[in-house]
């Protein structure tokens, strides 16, 4: 067990997690500007991108890169500087560091070394999209980017099929069509909202059923990063005992019935479809893709 009193005096530095605007520069907070100005160093996902932000607000603090490809070697250097009393502000290109962006590993390392971690509130695309979607906000699951391969994408969506929570995803414009199609295939024709260009001049929300959204996608030149907000399942969750198979993939589920009950693949697929409340055709296709 560890306790952190964020603003007690310490010989070590502080790791500040600083959200930056996701599009509109006016969304920066006074506190964020103060930390960026006073920090010993700013560790940025892309120094070129962050330099534009700092130039706009006339901040001259030194920059150093910290991103997915150098996080191990650079992370060790930054940790040493924190140990020696320097305070470092960590920023990503936009939004909250650590949410679908670098930052988690540094927070974890700092905590392990009893270095204070102070997280500033600020801009986040997923929460803006959720609130603006009109879908329930009382319970939600943020996933981030789904896997690129269709098989892996469908497998992840299958895990979420029975969740009653609103689902949040990020997606790039050139993969949006495939991802929405996969959501439709696995989750059915639920209500869905697309949010793009959030906080910018061309901010847009597209709300409707998934089938309506798919038609819109076909007729639209897709630009900008998207947040996808999907209605949760309306089905009452089954008991844990009834969901004994929840940790199994479709392939493993079918194979279980074939082995344990000596069923043919056709009979096993039928039972799996009943268990998972899926069309037999979908179970059949998934089973034979994964074989």
mmCIF file of C-alpha atoms in Angstrom:
data_model
loop_
_atom_site.group_PDB
_atom_site.id
_atom_site.type_symbol
_atom_site.label_atom_id
_atom_site.label_comp_id
_atom_site.label_asym_id
_atom_site.label_seq_id
_atom_site.Cartn_x
_atom_site.Cartn_y
_atom_site.Cartn_z
ATOM 1 C CA UNK A 1 0.000 0.000 0.000
ATOM 2 C CA UNK A 2 1.219 3.503 -0.896
ATOM 3 C CA UNK A 3 -0.198 6.909 0.002
ATOM 4 C CA UNK A 4 0.533 10.053 -2.026
ATOM 5 C CA UNK A 5 -0.016 13.555 -0.682
ATOM 6 C CA UNK A 6 0.343 15.356 -3.981
ATOM 7 C CA UNK A 7 1.388 18.768 -2.705
ATOM 8 C CA UNK A 8 3.594 17.924 0.244
ATOM 9 C CA UNK A 9 7.189 19.100 -0.011
ATOM 10 C CA UNK A 10 9.548 16.406 -1.312
ATOM 11 C CA UNK A 11 13.104 16.204 -2.581
ATOM 12 C CA UNK A 12 11.876 14.418 -5.688
ATOM 13 C CA UNK A 13 10.261 16.100 -8.653
ATOM 14 C CA UNK A 14 6.642 15.754 -9.735
ATOM 15 C CA UNK A 15 5.303 14.050 -12.837
ATOM 16 C CA UNK A 16 2.486 16.258 -14.147
ATOM 17 C CA UNK A 17 0.018 14.682 -16.569
ATOM 18 C CA UNK A 18 -1.254 17.593 -18.621
ATOM 19 C CA UNK A 19 -4.197 17.314 -21.055
ATOM 20 C CA UNK A 20 -3.953 19.520 -24.124
ATOM 21 C CA UNK A 21 -6.726 20.767 -26.461
ATOM 22 C CA UNK A 22 -8.214 18.223 -28.878
ATOM 23 C CA UNK A 23 -8.790 20.913 -31.484
ATOM 24 C CA UNK A 24 -9.799 24.257 -30.009
ATOM 25 C CA UNK A 25 -6.860 25.993 -28.334
ATOM 26 C CA UNK A 26 -9.250 27.911 -26.064
ATOM 27 C CA UNK A 27 -9.853 24.662 -24.177
ATOM 28 C CA UNK A 28 -6.442 24.848 -22.495
ATOM 29 C CA UNK A 29 -6.787 25.607 -18.773
ATOM 30 C CA UNK A 30 -4.981 28.329 -16.826
ATOM 31 C CA UNK A 31 -3.536 25.627 -14.601
ATOM 32 C CA UNK A 32 -2.198 23.655 -17.577
ATOM 33 C CA UNK A 33 -0.477 26.780 -18.926
ATOM 34 C CA UNK A 34 1.051 27.474 -15.512
ATOM 35 C CA UNK A 35 2.436 23.932 -15.227
ATOM 36 C CA UNK A 36 3.799 23.950 -18.792
ATOM 37 C CA UNK A 37 5.502 27.302 -18.075
ATOM 38 C CA UNK A 38 7.005 26.310 -14.712
ATOM 39 C CA UNK A 39 8.030 22.688 -15.372
ATOM 40 C CA UNK A 40 11.704 21.850 -15.756
ATOM 41 C CA UNK A 41 10.908 19.960 -18.947
ATOM 42 C CA UNK A 42 7.973 18.977 -21.166
ATOM 43 C CA UNK A 43 7.913 15.365 -22.426
ATOM 44 C CA UNK A 44 5.804 15.305 -25.598
ATOM 45 C CA UNK A 45 4.492 12.588 -27.877
ATOM 46 C CA UNK A 46 5.469 14.703 -30.903
ATOM 47 C CA UNK A 47 7.681 17.701 -30.133
ATOM 48 C CA UNK A 48 6.809 19.371 -33.452
ATOM 49 C CA UNK A 49 3.117 19.297 -32.662
ATOM 50 C CA UNK A 50 3.554 20.473 -29.067
ATOM 51 C CA UNK A 51 5.923 23.235 -30.197
ATOM 52 C CA UNK A 52 3.012 24.852 -32.066
ATOM 53 C CA UNK A 53 0.944 24.884 -28.884
ATOM 54 C CA UNK A 54 3.781 26.324 -26.813
ATOM 55 C CA UNK A 55 4.557 28.988 -29.419
ATOM 56 C CA UNK A 56 0.904 30.069 -29.474
ATOM 57 C CA UNK A 57 0.953 30.622 -25.705
ATOM 58 C CA UNK A 58 4.538 31.982 -25.655
ATOM 59 C CA UNK A 59 5.880 29.176 -23.467
ATOM 60 C CA UNK A 60 9.622 28.565 -23.742
ATOM 61 C CA UNK A 61 10.072 25.440 -21.589
ATOM 62 C CA UNK A 62 12.417 22.867 -23.129
ATOM 63 C CA UNK A 63 10.887 19.923 -24.989
ATOM 64 C CA UNK A 64 11.916 16.277 -25.225
ATOM 65 C CA UNK A 65 10.210 13.432 -27.071
ATOM 66 C CA UNK A 66 8.473 10.615 -25.219
ATOM 67 C CA UNK A 67 6.417 8.285 -27.405
ATOM 68 C CA UNK A 68 5.528 4.673 -28.126
ATOM 69 C CA UNK A 69 8.835 3.902 -29.868
ATOM 70 C CA UNK A 70 11.259 5.333 -27.303
ATOM 71 C CA UNK A 71 9.254 4.985 -24.074
ATOM 72 C CA UNK A 72 11.601 2.411 -22.526
ATOM 73 C CA UNK A 73 14.950 4.182 -23.028
ATOM 74 C CA UNK A 74 13.583 7.712 -22.700
ATOM 75 C CA UNK A 75 11.372 6.727 -19.782
ATOM 76 C CA UNK A 76 14.435 5.704 -17.762
ATOM 77 C CA UNK A 77 16.089 9.064 -18.447
ATOM 78 C CA UNK A 78 12.996 10.979 -17.409
ATOM 79 C CA UNK A 79 12.603 8.902 -14.275
ATOM 80 C CA UNK A 80 16.191 9.756 -13.258
ATOM 81 C CA UNK A 81 15.483 13.454 -13.717
ATOM 82 C CA UNK A 82 12.342 13.175 -11.588
ATOM 83 C CA UNK A 83 14.367 11.365 -8.895
ATOM 84 C CA UNK A 84 16.818 14.292 -8.924
ATOM 85 C CA UNK A 85 14.115 16.839 -8.184
ATOM 86 C CA UNK A 86 13.065 18.060 -11.634
ATOM 87 C CA UNK A 87 9.357 18.391 -12.359
ATOM 88 C CA UNK A 88 8.260 17.147 -15.789
ATOM 89 C CA UNK A 89 5.021 17.846 -17.663
ATOM 90 C CA UNK A 90 3.872 14.950 -19.844
ATOM 91 C CA UNK A 91 1.661 15.774 -22.831
ATOM 92 C CA UNK A 92 0.317 13.862 -25.810
ATOM 93 C CA UNK A 93 -0.621 15.357 -29.175
ATOM 94 C CA UNK A 94 -4.145 16.048 -27.932
ATOM 95 C CA UNK A 95 -6.287 15.172 -24.933
ATOM 96 C CA UNK A 96 -5.358 13.234 -21.807
ATOM 97 C CA UNK A 97 -1.991 11.397 -21.818
ATOM 98 C CA UNK A 98 -2.438 7.711 -21.013
ATOM 99 C CA UNK A 99 -5.851 7.468 -22.701
ATOM 100 C CA UNK A 100 -5.074 5.798 -26.060
ATOM 101 C CA UNK A 101 -1.790 7.736 -25.900
ATOM 102 C CA UNK A 102 1.604 7.266 -24.187
ATOM 103 C CA UNK A 103 1.681 7.932 -20.455
ATOM 104 C CA UNK A 104 0.534 4.865 -18.562
ATOM 105 C CA UNK A 105 3.991 3.315 -18.267
ATOM 106 C CA UNK A 106 5.543 6.527 -16.924
ATOM 107 C CA UNK A 107 2.775 6.902 -14.336
ATOM 108 C CA UNK A 108 3.335 3.300 -13.257
ATOM 109 C CA UNK A 109 7.115 3.767 -13.016
ATOM 110 C CA UNK A 110 6.811 7.017 -11.071
ATOM 111 C CA UNK A 111 4.429 5.448 -8.573
ATOM 112 C CA UNK A 112 6.811 2.532 -8.085
ATOM 113 C CA UNK A 113 9.561 5.016 -7.162
ATOM 114 C CA UNK A 114 7.282 7.080 -4.868
ATOM 115 C CA UNK A 115 7.463 10.063 -7.222
ATOM 116 C CA UNK A 116 4.309 12.215 -6.983
ATOM 117 C CA UNK A 117 2.002 11.970 -10.006
ATOM 118 C CA UNK A 118 -0.354 14.930 -10.409
ATOM 119 C CA UNK A 119 -3.057 14.625 -13.070
ATOM 120 C CA UNK A 120 -4.655 17.828 -14.357
ATOM 121 C CA UNK A 121 -8.265 17.749 -15.589
ATOM 122 C CA UNK A 122 -8.863 18.714 -19.173
ATOM 123 C CA UNK A 123 -9.940 17.880 -22.695
ATOM 124 C CA UNK A 124 -10.934 14.325 -23.636
ATOM 125 C CA UNK A 125 -12.634 13.384 -26.909
ATOM 126 C CA UNK A 126 -14.357 10.231 -25.624
ATOM 127 C CA UNK A 127 -16.216 11.994 -22.814
ATOM 128 C CA UNK A 128 -17.280 14.859 -25.085
ATOM 129 C CA UNK A 129 -18.641 12.326 -27.588
ATOM 130 C CA UNK A 130 -20.424 10.325 -24.882
ATOM 131 C CA UNK A 131 -22.242 13.309 -23.399
ATOM 132 C CA UNK A 132 -23.092 14.715 -26.844
ATOM 133 C CA UNK A 133 -24.334 11.387 -28.188
ATOM 134 C CA UNK A 134 -27.586 11.424 -26.229
ATOM 135 C CA UNK A 135 -26.983 7.813 -25.204
ATOM 136 C CA UNK A 136 -26.986 6.778 -21.509
ATOM 137 C CA UNK A 137 -24.026 8.086 -19.497
ATOM 138 C CA UNK A 138 -24.676 6.334 -16.175
ATOM 139 C CA UNK A 139 -22.500 3.375 -17.177
ATOM 140 C CA UNK A 140 -20.031 3.227 -20.051
ATOM 141 C CA UNK A 141 -17.015 1.299 -21.316
ATOM 142 C CA UNK A 142 -14.185 3.108 -23.093
ATOM 143 C CA UNK A 143 -12.260 0.716 -25.337
ATOM 144 C CA UNK A 144 -10.212 2.984 -27.602
ATOM 145 C CA UNK A 145 -9.124 1.608 -30.981
ATOM 146 C CA UNK A 146 -10.389 -1.857 -31.911
ATOM 147 C CA UNK A 147 -7.876 -4.296 -33.497
ATOM 148 C CA UNK A 148 -7.185 -3.747 -37.191
ATOM 149 C CA UNK A 149 -7.718 -7.354 -38.333
ATOM 150 C CA UNK A 150 -11.380 -8.205 -38.852
ATOM 151 C CA UNK A 151 -11.161 -11.531 -37.024
ATOM 152 C CA UNK A 152 -9.646 -9.888 -33.942
ATOM 153 C CA UNK A 153 -12.110 -6.993 -34.173
ATOM 154 C CA UNK A 154 -15.107 -9.345 -34.204
ATOM 155 C CA UNK A 155 -13.680 -11.332 -31.312
ATOM 156 C CA UNK A 156 -13.351 -8.215 -29.149
ATOM 157 C CA UNK A 157 -16.851 -7.036 -30.050
ATOM 158 C CA UNK A 158 -18.206 -10.456 -29.180
ATOM 159 C CA UNK A 159 -16.897 -10.013 -25.638
ATOM 160 C CA UNK A 160 -18.908 -6.810 -25.325
ATOM 161 C CA UNK A 161 -22.110 -8.057 -26.916
ATOM 162 C CA UNK A 162 -24.046 -8.600 -23.680
ATOM 163 C CA UNK A 163 -22.799 -5.458 -21.882
ATOM 164 C CA UNK A 164 -25.550 -3.004 -21.020
ATOM 165 C CA UNK A 165 -23.053 -0.132 -20.715
ATOM 166 C CA UNK A 166 -22.690 2.421 -23.527
ATOM 167 C CA UNK A 167 -19.592 1.553 -25.593
ATOM 168 C CA UNK A 168 -16.957 4.091 -26.709
ATOM 169 C CA UNK A 169 -14.409 3.589 -29.480
ATOM 170 C CA UNK A 170 -11.920 5.700 -31.426
ATOM 171 C CA UNK A 171 -11.404 5.174 -35.155
ATOM 172 C CA UNK A 172 -9.560 6.711 -38.090
ATOM 173 C CA UNK A 173 -11.524 7.796 -41.184
ATOM 174 C CA UNK A 174 -10.084 5.124 -43.495
ATOM 175 C CA UNK A 175 -11.109 2.272 -41.155
ATOM 176 C CA UNK A 176 -14.459 3.676 -40.047
ATOM 177 C CA UNK A 177 -16.588 1.824 -42.608
ATOM 178 C CA UNK A 178 -15.109 -1.575 -41.741
ATOM 179 C CA UNK A 179 -15.403 -0.963 -37.998
ATOM 180 C CA UNK A 180 -19.032 0.183 -38.073
ATOM 181 C CA UNK A 181 -19.839 -2.805 -40.292
ATOM 182 C CA UNK A 182 -18.214 -5.138 -37.757
ATOM 183 C CA UNK A 183 -20.189 -3.512 -34.921
ATOM 184 C CA UNK A 184 -23.397 -4.065 -36.898
ATOM 185 C CA UNK A 185 -22.486 -7.676 -37.631
ATOM 186 C CA UNK A 186 -21.652 -8.524 -34.031
ATOM 187 C CA UNK A 187 -23.937 -6.273 -31.970
ATOM 188 C CA UNK A 188 -26.977 -5.853 -34.220
ATOM 189 C CA UNK A 189 -28.765 -2.676 -35.335
ATOM 190 C CA UNK A 190 -28.399 -0.561 -32.194
ATOM 191 C CA UNK A 191 -28.381 3.207 -31.826
ATOM 192 C CA UNK A 192 -24.990 4.717 -32.625
ATOM 193 C CA UNK A 193 -23.456 8.179 -32.698
ATOM 194 C CA UNK A 194 -20.423 9.281 -34.653
ATOM 195 C CA UNK A 195 -18.643 12.404 -33.415
ATOM 196 C CA UNK A 196 -15.919 13.997 -35.492
ATOM 197 C CA UNK A 197 -13.794 17.142 -35.490
ATOM 198 C CA UNK A 198 -14.773 17.694 -31.850
ATOM 199 C CA UNK A 199 -14.270 21.263 -30.554
ATOM 200 C CA UNK A 200 -13.244 22.414 -34.052
ATOM 201 C CA UNK A 201 -15.120 24.589 -36.521
ATOM 202 C CA UNK A 202 -16.566 21.608 -38.399
ATOM 203 C CA UNK A 203 -17.591 19.625 -35.303
ATOM 204 C CA UNK A 204 -20.340 17.177 -36.236
ATOM 205 C CA UNK A 205 -22.508 14.528 -34.564
ATOM 206 C CA UNK A 206 -24.248 11.876 -36.666
ATOM 207 C CA UNK A 207 -26.903 10.040 -34.661
ATOM 208 C CA UNK A 208 -29.120 7.140 -35.716
ATOM 209 C CA UNK A 209 -29.371 3.372 -36.013
ATOM 210 C CA UNK A 210 -26.246 1.546 -37.150
ATOM 211 C CA UNK A 211 -27.897 0.719 -40.488
ATOM 212 C CA UNK A 212 -28.665 4.429 -41.024
ATOM 213 C CA UNK A 213 -25.102 5.371 -40.102
ATOM 214 C CA UNK A 214 -23.756 2.802 -42.594
ATOM 215 C CA UNK A 215 -25.776 4.467 -45.361
ATOM 216 C CA UNK A 216 -24.388 7.856 -44.327
ATOM 217 C CA UNK A 217 -20.837 6.501 -44.468
ATOM 218 C CA UNK A 218 -21.391 5.258 -48.039
ATOM 219 C CA UNK A 219 -22.473 8.727 -49.156
ATOM 220 C CA UNK A 220 -19.853 10.779 -47.300
ATOM 221 C CA UNK A 221 -16.228 11.696 -47.836
ATOM 222 C CA UNK A 222 -14.796 10.760 -44.470
ATOM 223 C CA UNK A 223 -12.398 13.202 -42.825
ATOM 224 C CA UNK A 224 -11.118 13.696 -39.295
ATOM 225 C CA UNK A 225 -10.740 11.329 -36.368
ATOM 226 C CA UNK A 226 -13.959 9.725 -35.155
ATOM 227 C CA UNK A 227 -15.423 8.792 -31.793
ATOM 228 C CA UNK A 228 -17.979 5.986 -32.012
ATOM 229 C CA UNK A 229 -20.610 5.779 -29.265
ATOM 230 C CA UNK A 230 -22.747 2.612 -29.286
ATOM 231 C CA UNK A 231 -25.885 1.827 -27.319
ATOM 232 C CA UNK A 232 -25.440 -0.963 -24.778
ATOM 233 C CA UNK A 233 -27.317 -4.252 -24.884
ATOM 234 C CA UNK A 234 -30.955 -4.184 -23.797
ATOM 235 C CA UNK A 235 -30.845 -7.856 -22.836
ATOM 236 C CA UNK A 236 -30.780 -8.715 -19.149
ATOM 237 C CA UNK A 237 -27.343 -10.174 -18.386
ATOM 238 C CA UNK A 238 -27.363 -13.885 -17.674
ATOM 239 C CA UNK A 239 -26.096 -15.244 -14.367
ATOM 240 C CA UNK A 240 -22.391 -16.039 -14.037
ATOM 241 C CA UNK A 241 -23.250 -19.725 -13.795
ATOM 242 C CA UNK A 242 -25.085 -19.534 -17.112
ATOM 243 C CA UNK A 243 -22.092 -17.748 -18.607
ATOM 244 C CA UNK A 244 -19.603 -20.496 -17.800
ATOM 245 C CA UNK A 245 -18.345 -20.183 -21.373
ATOM 246 C CA UNK A 246 -17.689 -16.389 -21.238
ATOM 247 C CA UNK A 247 -13.889 -16.808 -21.197
ATOM 248 C CA UNK A 248 -13.970 -19.026 -24.300
ATOM 249 C CA UNK A 249 -13.744 -17.916 -27.916
ATOM 250 C CA UNK A 250 -16.429 -19.172 -30.318
ATOM 251 C CA UNK A 251 -13.989 -21.784 -31.615
ATOM 252 C CA UNK A 252 -13.179 -22.983 -28.099
ATOM 253 C CA UNK A 253 -16.866 -23.019 -27.185
ATOM 254 C CA UNK A 254 -17.771 -25.206 -30.181
ATOM 255 C CA UNK A 255 -14.757 -27.467 -29.599
ATOM 256 C CA UNK A 256 -15.802 -27.896 -25.956
ATOM 257 C CA UNK A 257 -19.186 -29.311 -26.933
ATOM 258 C CA UNK A 258 -17.659 -31.530 -29.605
ATOM 259 C CA UNK A 259 -15.184 -32.976 -27.113
ATOM 260 C CA UNK A 260 -17.166 -33.076 -23.869
ATOM 261 C CA UNK A 261 -20.540 -34.131 -25.309
ATOM 262 C CA UNK A 262 -19.302 -35.925 -28.425
ATOM 263 C CA UNK A 263 -21.414 -33.710 -30.708
ATOM 264 C CA UNK A 264 -20.895 -33.078 -34.399
ATOM 265 C CA UNK A 265 -19.701 -29.613 -35.363
ATOM 266 C CA UNK A 266 -23.210 -28.825 -36.663
ATOM 267 C CA UNK A 267 -24.845 -29.788 -33.356
ATOM 268 C CA UNK A 268 -22.171 -27.971 -31.328
ATOM 269 C CA UNK A 269 -22.601 -24.798 -33.400
ATOM 270 C CA UNK A 270 -26.340 -24.907 -32.740
ATOM 271 C CA UNK A 271 -25.789 -25.129 -28.966
ATOM 272 C CA UNK A 272 -23.216 -22.328 -29.026
ATOM 273 C CA UNK A 273 -25.646 -20.100 -30.964
ATOM 274 C CA UNK A 274 -28.253 -20.673 -28.238
ATOM 275 C CA UNK A 275 -25.756 -20.020 -25.421
ATOM 276 C CA UNK A 276 -24.460 -16.810 -26.939
ATOM 277 C CA UNK A 277 -27.773 -15.670 -28.425
ATOM 278 C CA UNK A 278 -26.112 -15.420 -31.824
ATOM 279 C CA UNK A 279 -27.413 -16.414 -35.270
ATOM 280 C CA UNK A 280 -26.169 -19.891 -36.202
ATOM 281 C CA UNK A 281 -24.762 -18.457 -39.419
ATOM 282 C CA UNK A 282 -22.457 -16.104 -37.459
ATOM 283 C CA UNK A 283 -21.246 -18.923 -35.195
ATOM 284 C CA UNK A 284 -20.644 -21.138 -38.245
ATOM 285 C CA UNK A 285 -18.654 -18.425 -40.047
ATOM 286 C CA UNK A 286 -16.588 -17.515 -36.983
ATOM 287 C CA UNK A 287 -15.882 -21.162 -36.184
ATOM 288 C CA UNK A 288 -14.630 -21.920 -39.678
ATOM 289 C CA UNK A 289 -12.569 -18.697 -39.928
ATOM 290 C CA UNK A 290 -10.790 -19.512 -36.656
ATOM 291 C CA UNK A 291 -10.213 -23.216 -37.405
#
